[in-house]
CSV table of C-alpha atoms in Angstrom, one decimal:
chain,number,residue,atom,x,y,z
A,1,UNK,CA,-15.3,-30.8,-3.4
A,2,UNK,CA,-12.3,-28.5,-3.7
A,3,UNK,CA,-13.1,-25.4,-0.8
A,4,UNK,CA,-12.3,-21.8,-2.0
A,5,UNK,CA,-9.5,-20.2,0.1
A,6,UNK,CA,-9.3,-16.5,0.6
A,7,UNK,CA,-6.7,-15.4,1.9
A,8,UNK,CA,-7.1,-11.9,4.0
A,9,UNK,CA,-3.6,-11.3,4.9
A,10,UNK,CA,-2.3,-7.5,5.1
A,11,UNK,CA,1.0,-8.2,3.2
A,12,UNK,CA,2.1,-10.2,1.4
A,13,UNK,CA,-1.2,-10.5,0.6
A,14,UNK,CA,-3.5,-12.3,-2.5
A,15,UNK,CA,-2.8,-11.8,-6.1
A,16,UNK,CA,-5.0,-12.4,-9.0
A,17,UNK,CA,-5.6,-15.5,-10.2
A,18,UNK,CA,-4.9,-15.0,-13.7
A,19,UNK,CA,-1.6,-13.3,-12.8
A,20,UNK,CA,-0.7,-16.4,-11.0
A,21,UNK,CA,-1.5,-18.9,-13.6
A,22,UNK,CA,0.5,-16.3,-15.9
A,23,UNK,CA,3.5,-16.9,-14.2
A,24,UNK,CA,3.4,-20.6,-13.3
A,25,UNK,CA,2.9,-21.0,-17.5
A,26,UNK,CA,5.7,-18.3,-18.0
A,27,UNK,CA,7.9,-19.5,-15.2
A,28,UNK,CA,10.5,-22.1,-16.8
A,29,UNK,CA,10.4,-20.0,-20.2
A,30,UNK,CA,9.5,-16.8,-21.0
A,31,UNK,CA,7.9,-16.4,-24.5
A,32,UNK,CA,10.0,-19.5,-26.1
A,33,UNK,CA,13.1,-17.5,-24.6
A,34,UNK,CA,14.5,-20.5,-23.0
A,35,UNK,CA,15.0,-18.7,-20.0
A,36,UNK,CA,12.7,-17.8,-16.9
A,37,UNK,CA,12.6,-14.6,-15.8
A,38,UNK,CA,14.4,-15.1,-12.9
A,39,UNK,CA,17.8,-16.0,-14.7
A,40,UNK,CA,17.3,-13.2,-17.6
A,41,UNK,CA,20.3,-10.3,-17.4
A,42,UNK,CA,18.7,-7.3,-16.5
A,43,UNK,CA,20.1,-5.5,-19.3
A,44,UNK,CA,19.6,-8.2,-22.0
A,45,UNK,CA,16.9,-6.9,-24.5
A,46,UNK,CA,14.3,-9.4,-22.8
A,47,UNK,CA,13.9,-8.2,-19.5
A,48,UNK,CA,14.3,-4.3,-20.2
A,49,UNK,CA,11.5,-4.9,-22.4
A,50,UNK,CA,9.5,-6.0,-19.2
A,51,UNK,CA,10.4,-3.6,-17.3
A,52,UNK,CA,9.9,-0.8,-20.0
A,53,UNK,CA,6.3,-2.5,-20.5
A,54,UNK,CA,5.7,-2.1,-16.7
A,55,UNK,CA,6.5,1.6,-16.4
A,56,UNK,CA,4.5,2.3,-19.3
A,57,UNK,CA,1.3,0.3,-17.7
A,58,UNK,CA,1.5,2.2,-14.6
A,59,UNK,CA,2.2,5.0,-16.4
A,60,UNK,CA,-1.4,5.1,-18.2
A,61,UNK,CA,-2.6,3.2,-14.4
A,62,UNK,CA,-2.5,6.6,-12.6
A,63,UNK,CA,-1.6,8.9,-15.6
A,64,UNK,CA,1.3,9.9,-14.5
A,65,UNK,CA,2.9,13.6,-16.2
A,66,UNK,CA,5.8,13.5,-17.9
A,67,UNK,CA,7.6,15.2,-15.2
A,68,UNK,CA,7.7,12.6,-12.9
A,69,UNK,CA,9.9,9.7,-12.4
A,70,UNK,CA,9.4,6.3,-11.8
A,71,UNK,CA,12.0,4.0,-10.0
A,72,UNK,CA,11.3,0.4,-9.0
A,73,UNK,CA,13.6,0.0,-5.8
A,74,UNK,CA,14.3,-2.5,-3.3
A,75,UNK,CA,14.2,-1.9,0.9
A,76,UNK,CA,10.4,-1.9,1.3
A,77,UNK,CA,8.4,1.0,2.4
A,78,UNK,CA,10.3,1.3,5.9
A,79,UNK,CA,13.9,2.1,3.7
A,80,UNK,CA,11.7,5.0,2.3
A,81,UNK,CA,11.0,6.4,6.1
A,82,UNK,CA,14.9,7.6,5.7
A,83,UNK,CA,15.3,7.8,2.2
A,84,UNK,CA,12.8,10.7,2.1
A,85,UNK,CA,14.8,12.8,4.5
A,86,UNK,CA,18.2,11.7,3.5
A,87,UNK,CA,17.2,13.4,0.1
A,88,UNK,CA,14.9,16.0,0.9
A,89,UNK,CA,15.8,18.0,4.0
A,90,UNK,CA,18.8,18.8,2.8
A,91,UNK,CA,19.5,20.4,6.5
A,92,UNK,CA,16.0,22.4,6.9
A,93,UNK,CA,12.8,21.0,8.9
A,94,UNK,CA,9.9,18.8,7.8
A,95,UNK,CA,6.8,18.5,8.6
A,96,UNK,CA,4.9,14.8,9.4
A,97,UNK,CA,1.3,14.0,10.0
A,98,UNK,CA,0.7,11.0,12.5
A,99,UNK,CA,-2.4,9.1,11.6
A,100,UNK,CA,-1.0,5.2,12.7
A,101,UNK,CA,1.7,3.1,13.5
A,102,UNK,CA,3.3,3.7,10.4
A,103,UNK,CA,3.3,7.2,9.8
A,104,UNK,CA,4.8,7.4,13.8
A,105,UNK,CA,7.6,5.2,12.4
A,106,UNK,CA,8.3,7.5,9.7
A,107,UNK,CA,8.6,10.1,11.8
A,108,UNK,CA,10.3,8.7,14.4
A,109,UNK,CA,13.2,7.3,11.1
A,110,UNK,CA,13.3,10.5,9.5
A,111,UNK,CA,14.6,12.6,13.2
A,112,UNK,CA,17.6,10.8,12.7
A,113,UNK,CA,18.6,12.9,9.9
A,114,UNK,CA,17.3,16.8,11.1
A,115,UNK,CA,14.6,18.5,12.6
A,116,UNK,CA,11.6,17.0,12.1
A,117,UNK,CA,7.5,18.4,13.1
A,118,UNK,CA,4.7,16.6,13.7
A,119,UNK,CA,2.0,19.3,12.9
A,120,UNK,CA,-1.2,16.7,13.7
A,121,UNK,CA,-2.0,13.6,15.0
A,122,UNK,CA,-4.4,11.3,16.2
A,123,UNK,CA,-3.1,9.8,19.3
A,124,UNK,CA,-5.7,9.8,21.8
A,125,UNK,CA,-8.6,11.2,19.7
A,126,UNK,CA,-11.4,9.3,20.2
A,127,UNK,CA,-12.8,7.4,16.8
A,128,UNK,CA,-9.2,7.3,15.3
A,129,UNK,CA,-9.7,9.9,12.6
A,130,UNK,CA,-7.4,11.9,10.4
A,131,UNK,CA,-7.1,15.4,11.6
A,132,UNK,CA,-8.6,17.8,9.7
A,133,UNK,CA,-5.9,20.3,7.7
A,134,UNK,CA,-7.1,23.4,9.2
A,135,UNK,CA,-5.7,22.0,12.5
A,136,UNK,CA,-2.2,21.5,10.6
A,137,UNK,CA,0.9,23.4,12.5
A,138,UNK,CA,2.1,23.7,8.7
A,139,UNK,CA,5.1,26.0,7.9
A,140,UNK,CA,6.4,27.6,4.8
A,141,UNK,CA,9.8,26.5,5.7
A,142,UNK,CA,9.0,23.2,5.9
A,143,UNK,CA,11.0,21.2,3.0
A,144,UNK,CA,8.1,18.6,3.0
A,145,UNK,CA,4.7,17.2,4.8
A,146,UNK,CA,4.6,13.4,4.7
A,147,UNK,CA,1.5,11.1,5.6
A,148,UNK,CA,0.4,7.9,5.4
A,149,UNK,CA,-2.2,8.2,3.1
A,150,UNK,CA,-4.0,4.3,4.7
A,151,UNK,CA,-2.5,3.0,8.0
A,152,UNK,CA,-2.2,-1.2,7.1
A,153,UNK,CA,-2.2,-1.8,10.8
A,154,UNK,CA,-5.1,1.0,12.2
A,155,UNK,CA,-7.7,0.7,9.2
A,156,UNK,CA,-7.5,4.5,8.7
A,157,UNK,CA,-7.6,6.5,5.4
A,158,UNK,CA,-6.9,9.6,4.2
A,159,UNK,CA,-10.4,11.5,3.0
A,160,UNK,CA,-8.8,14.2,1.4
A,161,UNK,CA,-5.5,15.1,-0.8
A,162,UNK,CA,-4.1,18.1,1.2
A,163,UNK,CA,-3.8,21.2,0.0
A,164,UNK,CA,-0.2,22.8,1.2
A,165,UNK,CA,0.9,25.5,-1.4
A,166,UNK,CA,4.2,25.6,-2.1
A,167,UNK,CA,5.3,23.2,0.2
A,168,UNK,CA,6.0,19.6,-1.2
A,169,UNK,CA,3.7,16.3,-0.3
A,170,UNK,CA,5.0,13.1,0.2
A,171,UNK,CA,2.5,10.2,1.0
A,172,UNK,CA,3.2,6.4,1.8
A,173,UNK,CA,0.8,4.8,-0.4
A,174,UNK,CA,2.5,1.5,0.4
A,175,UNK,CA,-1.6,-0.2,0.8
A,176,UNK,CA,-4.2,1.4,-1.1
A,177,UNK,CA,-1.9,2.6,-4.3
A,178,UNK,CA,-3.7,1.9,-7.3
A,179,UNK,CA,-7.0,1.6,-5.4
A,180,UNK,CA,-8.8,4.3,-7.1
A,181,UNK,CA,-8.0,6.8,-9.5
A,182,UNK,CA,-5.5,9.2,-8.0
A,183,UNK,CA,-4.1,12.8,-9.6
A,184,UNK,CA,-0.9,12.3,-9.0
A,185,UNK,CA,0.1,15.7,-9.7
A,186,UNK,CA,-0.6,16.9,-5.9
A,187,UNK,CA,2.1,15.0,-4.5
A,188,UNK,CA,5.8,15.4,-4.9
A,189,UNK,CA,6.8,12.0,-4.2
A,190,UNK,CA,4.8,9.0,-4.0
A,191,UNK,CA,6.2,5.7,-2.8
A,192,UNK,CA,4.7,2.2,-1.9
A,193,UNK,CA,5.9,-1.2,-0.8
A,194,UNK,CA,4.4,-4.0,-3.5
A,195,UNK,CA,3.4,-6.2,-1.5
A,196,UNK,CA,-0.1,-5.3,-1.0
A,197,UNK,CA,-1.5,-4.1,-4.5
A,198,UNK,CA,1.6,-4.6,-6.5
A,199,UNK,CA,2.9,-7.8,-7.0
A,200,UNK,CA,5.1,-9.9,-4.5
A,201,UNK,CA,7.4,-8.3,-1.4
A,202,UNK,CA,11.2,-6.9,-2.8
A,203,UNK,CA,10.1,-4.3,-5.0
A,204,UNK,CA,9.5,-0.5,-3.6
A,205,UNK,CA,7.6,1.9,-6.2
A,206,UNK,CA,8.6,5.6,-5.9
A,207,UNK,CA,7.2,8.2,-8.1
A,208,UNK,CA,9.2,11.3,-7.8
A,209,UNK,CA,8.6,14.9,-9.0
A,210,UNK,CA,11.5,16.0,-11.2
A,211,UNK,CA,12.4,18.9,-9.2
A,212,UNK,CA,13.0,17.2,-6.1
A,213,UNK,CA,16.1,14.9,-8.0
A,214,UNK,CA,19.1,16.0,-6.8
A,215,UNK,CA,19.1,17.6,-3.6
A,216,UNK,CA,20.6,14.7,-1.7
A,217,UNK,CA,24.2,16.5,0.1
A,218,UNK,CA,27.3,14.2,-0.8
A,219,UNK,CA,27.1,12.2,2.3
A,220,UNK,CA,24.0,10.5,1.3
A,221,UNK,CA,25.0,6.9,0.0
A,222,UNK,CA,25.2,6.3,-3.3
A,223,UNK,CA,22.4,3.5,-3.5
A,224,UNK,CA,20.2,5.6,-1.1
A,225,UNK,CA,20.2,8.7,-3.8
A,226,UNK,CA,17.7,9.2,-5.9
A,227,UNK,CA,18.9,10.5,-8.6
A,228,UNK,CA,21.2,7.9,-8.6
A,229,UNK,CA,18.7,5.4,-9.4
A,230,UNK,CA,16.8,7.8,-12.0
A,231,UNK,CA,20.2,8.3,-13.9
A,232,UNK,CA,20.4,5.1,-14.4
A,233,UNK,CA,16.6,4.0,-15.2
A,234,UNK,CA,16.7,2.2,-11.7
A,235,UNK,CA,19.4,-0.2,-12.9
A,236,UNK,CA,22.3,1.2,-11.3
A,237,UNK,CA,22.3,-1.9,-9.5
A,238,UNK,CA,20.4,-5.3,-10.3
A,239,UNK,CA,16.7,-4.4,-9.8
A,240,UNK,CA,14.5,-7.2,-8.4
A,241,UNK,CA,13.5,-8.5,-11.3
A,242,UNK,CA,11.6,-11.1,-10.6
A,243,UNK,CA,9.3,-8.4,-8.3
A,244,UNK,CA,8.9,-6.0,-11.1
A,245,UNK,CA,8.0,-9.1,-13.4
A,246,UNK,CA,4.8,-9.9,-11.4
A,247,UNK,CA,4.2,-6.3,-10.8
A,248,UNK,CA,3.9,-5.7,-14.3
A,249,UNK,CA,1.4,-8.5,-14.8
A,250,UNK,CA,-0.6,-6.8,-12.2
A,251,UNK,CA,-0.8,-3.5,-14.2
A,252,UNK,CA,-1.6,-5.2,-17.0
A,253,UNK,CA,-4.2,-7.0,-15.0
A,254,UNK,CA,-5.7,-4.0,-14.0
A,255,UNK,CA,-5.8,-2.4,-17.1
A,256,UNK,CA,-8.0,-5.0,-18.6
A,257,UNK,CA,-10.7,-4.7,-15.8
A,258,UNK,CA,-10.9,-1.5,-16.5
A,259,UNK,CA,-8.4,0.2,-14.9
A,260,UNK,CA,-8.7,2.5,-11.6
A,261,UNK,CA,-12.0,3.9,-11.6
A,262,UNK,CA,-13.8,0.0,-12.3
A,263,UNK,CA,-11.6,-0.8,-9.2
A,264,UNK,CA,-12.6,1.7,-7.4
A,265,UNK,CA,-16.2,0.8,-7.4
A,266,UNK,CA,-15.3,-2.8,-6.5
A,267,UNK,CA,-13.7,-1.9,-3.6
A,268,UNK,CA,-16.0,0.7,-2.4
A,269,UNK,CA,-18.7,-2.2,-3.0
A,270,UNK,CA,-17.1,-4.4,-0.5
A,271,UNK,CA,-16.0,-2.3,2.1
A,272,UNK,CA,-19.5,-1.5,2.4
A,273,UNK,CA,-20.7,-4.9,2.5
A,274,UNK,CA,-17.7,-5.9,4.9
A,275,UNK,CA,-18.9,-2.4,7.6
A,276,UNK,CA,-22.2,-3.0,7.0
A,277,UNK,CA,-21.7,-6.4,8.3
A,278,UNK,CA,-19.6,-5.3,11.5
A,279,UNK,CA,-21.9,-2.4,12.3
A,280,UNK,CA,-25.1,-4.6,11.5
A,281,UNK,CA,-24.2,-6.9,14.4
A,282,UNK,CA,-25.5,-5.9,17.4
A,283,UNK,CA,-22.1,-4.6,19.0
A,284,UNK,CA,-21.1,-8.0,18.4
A,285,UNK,CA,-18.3,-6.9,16.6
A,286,UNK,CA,-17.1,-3.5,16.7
A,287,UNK,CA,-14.4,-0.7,14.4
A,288,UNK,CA,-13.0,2.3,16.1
A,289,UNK,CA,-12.5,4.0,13.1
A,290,UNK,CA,-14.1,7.1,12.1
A,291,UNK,CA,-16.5,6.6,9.4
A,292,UNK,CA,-15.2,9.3,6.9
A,293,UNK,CA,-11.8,7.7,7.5
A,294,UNK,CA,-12.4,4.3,7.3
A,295,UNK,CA,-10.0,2.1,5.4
A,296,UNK,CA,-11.3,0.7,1.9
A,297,UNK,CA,-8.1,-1.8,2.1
A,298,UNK,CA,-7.9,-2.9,5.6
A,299,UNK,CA,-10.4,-3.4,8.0
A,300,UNK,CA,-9.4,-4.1,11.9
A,301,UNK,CA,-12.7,-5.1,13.7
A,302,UNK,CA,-13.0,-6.9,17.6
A,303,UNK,CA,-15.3,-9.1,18.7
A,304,UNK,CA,-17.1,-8.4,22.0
A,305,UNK,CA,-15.1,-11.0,24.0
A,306,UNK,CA,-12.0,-11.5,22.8
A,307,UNK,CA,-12.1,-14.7,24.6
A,308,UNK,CA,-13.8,-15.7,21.1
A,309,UNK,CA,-11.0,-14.8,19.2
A,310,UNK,CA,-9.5,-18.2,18.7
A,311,UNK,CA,-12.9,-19.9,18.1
A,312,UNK,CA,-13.1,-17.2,15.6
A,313,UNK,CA,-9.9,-17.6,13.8
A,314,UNK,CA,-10.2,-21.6,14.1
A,315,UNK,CA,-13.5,-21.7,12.1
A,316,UNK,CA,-12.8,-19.0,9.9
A,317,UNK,CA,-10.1,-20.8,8.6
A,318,UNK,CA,-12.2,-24.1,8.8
A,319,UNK,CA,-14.7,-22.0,6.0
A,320,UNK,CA,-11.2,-21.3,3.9
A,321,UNK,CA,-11.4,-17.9,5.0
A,322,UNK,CA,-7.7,-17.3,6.1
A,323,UNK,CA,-5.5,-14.1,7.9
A,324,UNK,CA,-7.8,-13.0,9.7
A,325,UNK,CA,-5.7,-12.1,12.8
A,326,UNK,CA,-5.2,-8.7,13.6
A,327,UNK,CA,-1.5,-6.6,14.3
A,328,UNK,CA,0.2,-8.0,17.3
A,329,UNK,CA,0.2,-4.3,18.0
A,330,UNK,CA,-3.1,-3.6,18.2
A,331,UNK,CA,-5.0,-7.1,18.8
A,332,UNK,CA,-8.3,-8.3,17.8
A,333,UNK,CA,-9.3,-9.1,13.7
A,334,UNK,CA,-8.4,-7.4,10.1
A,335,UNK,CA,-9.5,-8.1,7.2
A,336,UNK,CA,-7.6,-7.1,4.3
A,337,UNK,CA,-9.2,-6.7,1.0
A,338,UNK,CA,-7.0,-5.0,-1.5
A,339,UNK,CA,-7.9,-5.3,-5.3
A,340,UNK,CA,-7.1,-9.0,-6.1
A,341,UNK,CA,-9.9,-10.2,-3.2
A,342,UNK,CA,-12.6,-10.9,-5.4
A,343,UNK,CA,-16.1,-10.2,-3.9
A,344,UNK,CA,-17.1,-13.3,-3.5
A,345,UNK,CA,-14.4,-13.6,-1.0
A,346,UNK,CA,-15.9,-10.6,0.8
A,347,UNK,CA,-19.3,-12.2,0.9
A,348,UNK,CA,-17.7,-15.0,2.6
A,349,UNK,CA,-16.7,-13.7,5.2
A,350,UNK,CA,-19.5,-11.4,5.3
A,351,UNK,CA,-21.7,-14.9,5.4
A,352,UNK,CA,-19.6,-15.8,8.5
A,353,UNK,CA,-19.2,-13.0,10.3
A,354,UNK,CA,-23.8,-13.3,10.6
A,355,UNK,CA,-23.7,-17.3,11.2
A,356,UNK,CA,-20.8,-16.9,14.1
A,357,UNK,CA,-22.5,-14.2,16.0
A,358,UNK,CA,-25.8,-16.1,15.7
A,359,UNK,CA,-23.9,-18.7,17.0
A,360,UNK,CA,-21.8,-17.3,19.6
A,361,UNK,CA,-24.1,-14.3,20.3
């Protein structure tokens, strides 16, 4: 009998099934073109009509207003750490919130172009929660606030959209974009790496407020600007098409489940069921996290005695249940579960998480 893999891994991580069988049918030729996708010209009437088709699906995904703009970029989420200043400091200050490993990082990138504040973090607070806005050191001046809004690595998410007036938001969505419904009119600029919810690593999704287009000075690179790449429909150079391809299945994907709000009650069901199991166990397993800020998408846990940890990773991938190792950064287990981890998967490893501490407890 054929075992069911599931594959838990943070990025890149598990796609749908039927976006994968999609694919392998479409791969040598796409709708009797005679060409796969991956040899199409960008600009020949084919492949803009893929790329069209997925702006519009992620579009009417997360309803985004008319005023924003959508560019499909390569780099990953980490090229966005500098991007973001390189286009919108424009010489003032900005403001960061440090909730993880990756929010430090892109603070850390973004000094390198100007004077940067972190106005909270979290390092050394005890339960590894976001702080709370009211503790904010939050400026008028500031040109921006970035966060993380969920830290891949730490398992935390943000429980609130802030509220900072006049002063623009920019959140790295890179792992929990199009989780749940999101009004996407609080932020300025969104951007994500696709390689978690999205489709396959090389593409970058950044949604961009109008208003903050052109403000990059003349020094910024060409290929780093953003208007630039809005111009030009994010074809000023050759887009990763293959990426965007996928991506768009995705949307399309999502759309006939139901869209955000259906996936937004599946994956509150199985973080539940995947906590429930961890804080069920008798201290067995353990997660730092602070409850209100606990991760939907990723869930870091640790075992007891992490002398277990390879008898744990050698039989969970003995059950199929795969990627279970945690950040070489921070050690133990994590569990990701982003949208294309069915339940059932979840319930696997919920299954076990019970019948290895029974057995090792």
């Amino acid at each position: 009998m054929h075992q069911e893999i599931y594959n838990f891994s943070a990025g890149p991580a598990v796609l749908p099934k039927p976006v994968l069988a999609q694919v392998q049918e479409e791969l040598p030729d796409w709708h009797g073109s005679g060409m796969s996708v991956m040899e199409m010209s960008h600009r020949g009437p084919e492949y803009m009509g893929i790329i069209a088709q997925a702006e519009a699906d992620l579009r009417a995904l997360l309803a985004i207003p008319e005023n924003y703009r959508v560019l499909f970029l390569q780099g990953g989420a980490s090229q966005q750490f500098a991007m973001v200043p390189m286009n919108l400091l424009a010489g003032g200050r900005a403001a960061y919130v440090e909730t993880g490993i990756w929010s430090r990082k892109a603070s850390s990138e973004a000094k390198r172009f100007g004077e940067i504040d972190v106005i909270a973090s979290n390092a050394g607070v005890a339960g590894h929660a976001v702080p709370r806005q009211e503790s904010w050191q939050l400026r008028p001046e500031h040109r921006y606030c970035h966060i993380a809004d969920n830290e891949t690595v730490d398992g935390i998410e943000f429980d609130f959209v802030p509220e900072l007036g006049e002063v623009p938001l920019v959140s790295d969505a890179s792992s929990n974009i199009l989780s749940k419904p999101l009004d996407v009119s609080r932020f300025a600029l969104i951007y994500a790496g696709a390689q978690k919810n999205v489709g396959p690593a090389g593409l970058t999704l950044v949604i961009i407020r109008d208003d903050l287009l052109g403000q990059a000075g003349a020094d910024v690179p060409t290929m780093l600007n953003y208007a630039v790449h809005a111009e030009h429909d994010s074809m000023y150079n050759t887009p990763p098409t293959f990426a965007i391809y996928v991506a768009g299945l995705v949307f399309r994907w999502l759309l006939q489940q139901g869209g955000l709000p259906a996936m937004a009650e599946i994956n509150a069901r199985k973080a539940a069921a995947l906590y429930a199991a961890i804080d069920g166990s008798g201290g067995f397993y353990r997660n730092d996290v602070a409850v209100a800020n606990r991760s939907r998408m990723n869930v870091p846990f640790f075992l007891h005695d992490p002398a277990l940890d390879a008898v744990f990773l050698r039989e969970a991938g003995e059950r199929g249940l795969l990627q279970l190792k945690g950040h070489r950064l921070l050690g133990g287990m994590r569990a990701s579960i982003y949208n294309a981890m069915p339940e059932a998967g979840v319930w696997a490893l919920v299954d076990f998480l019970h019948d290895f501490a029974r057995r090792h407890g």
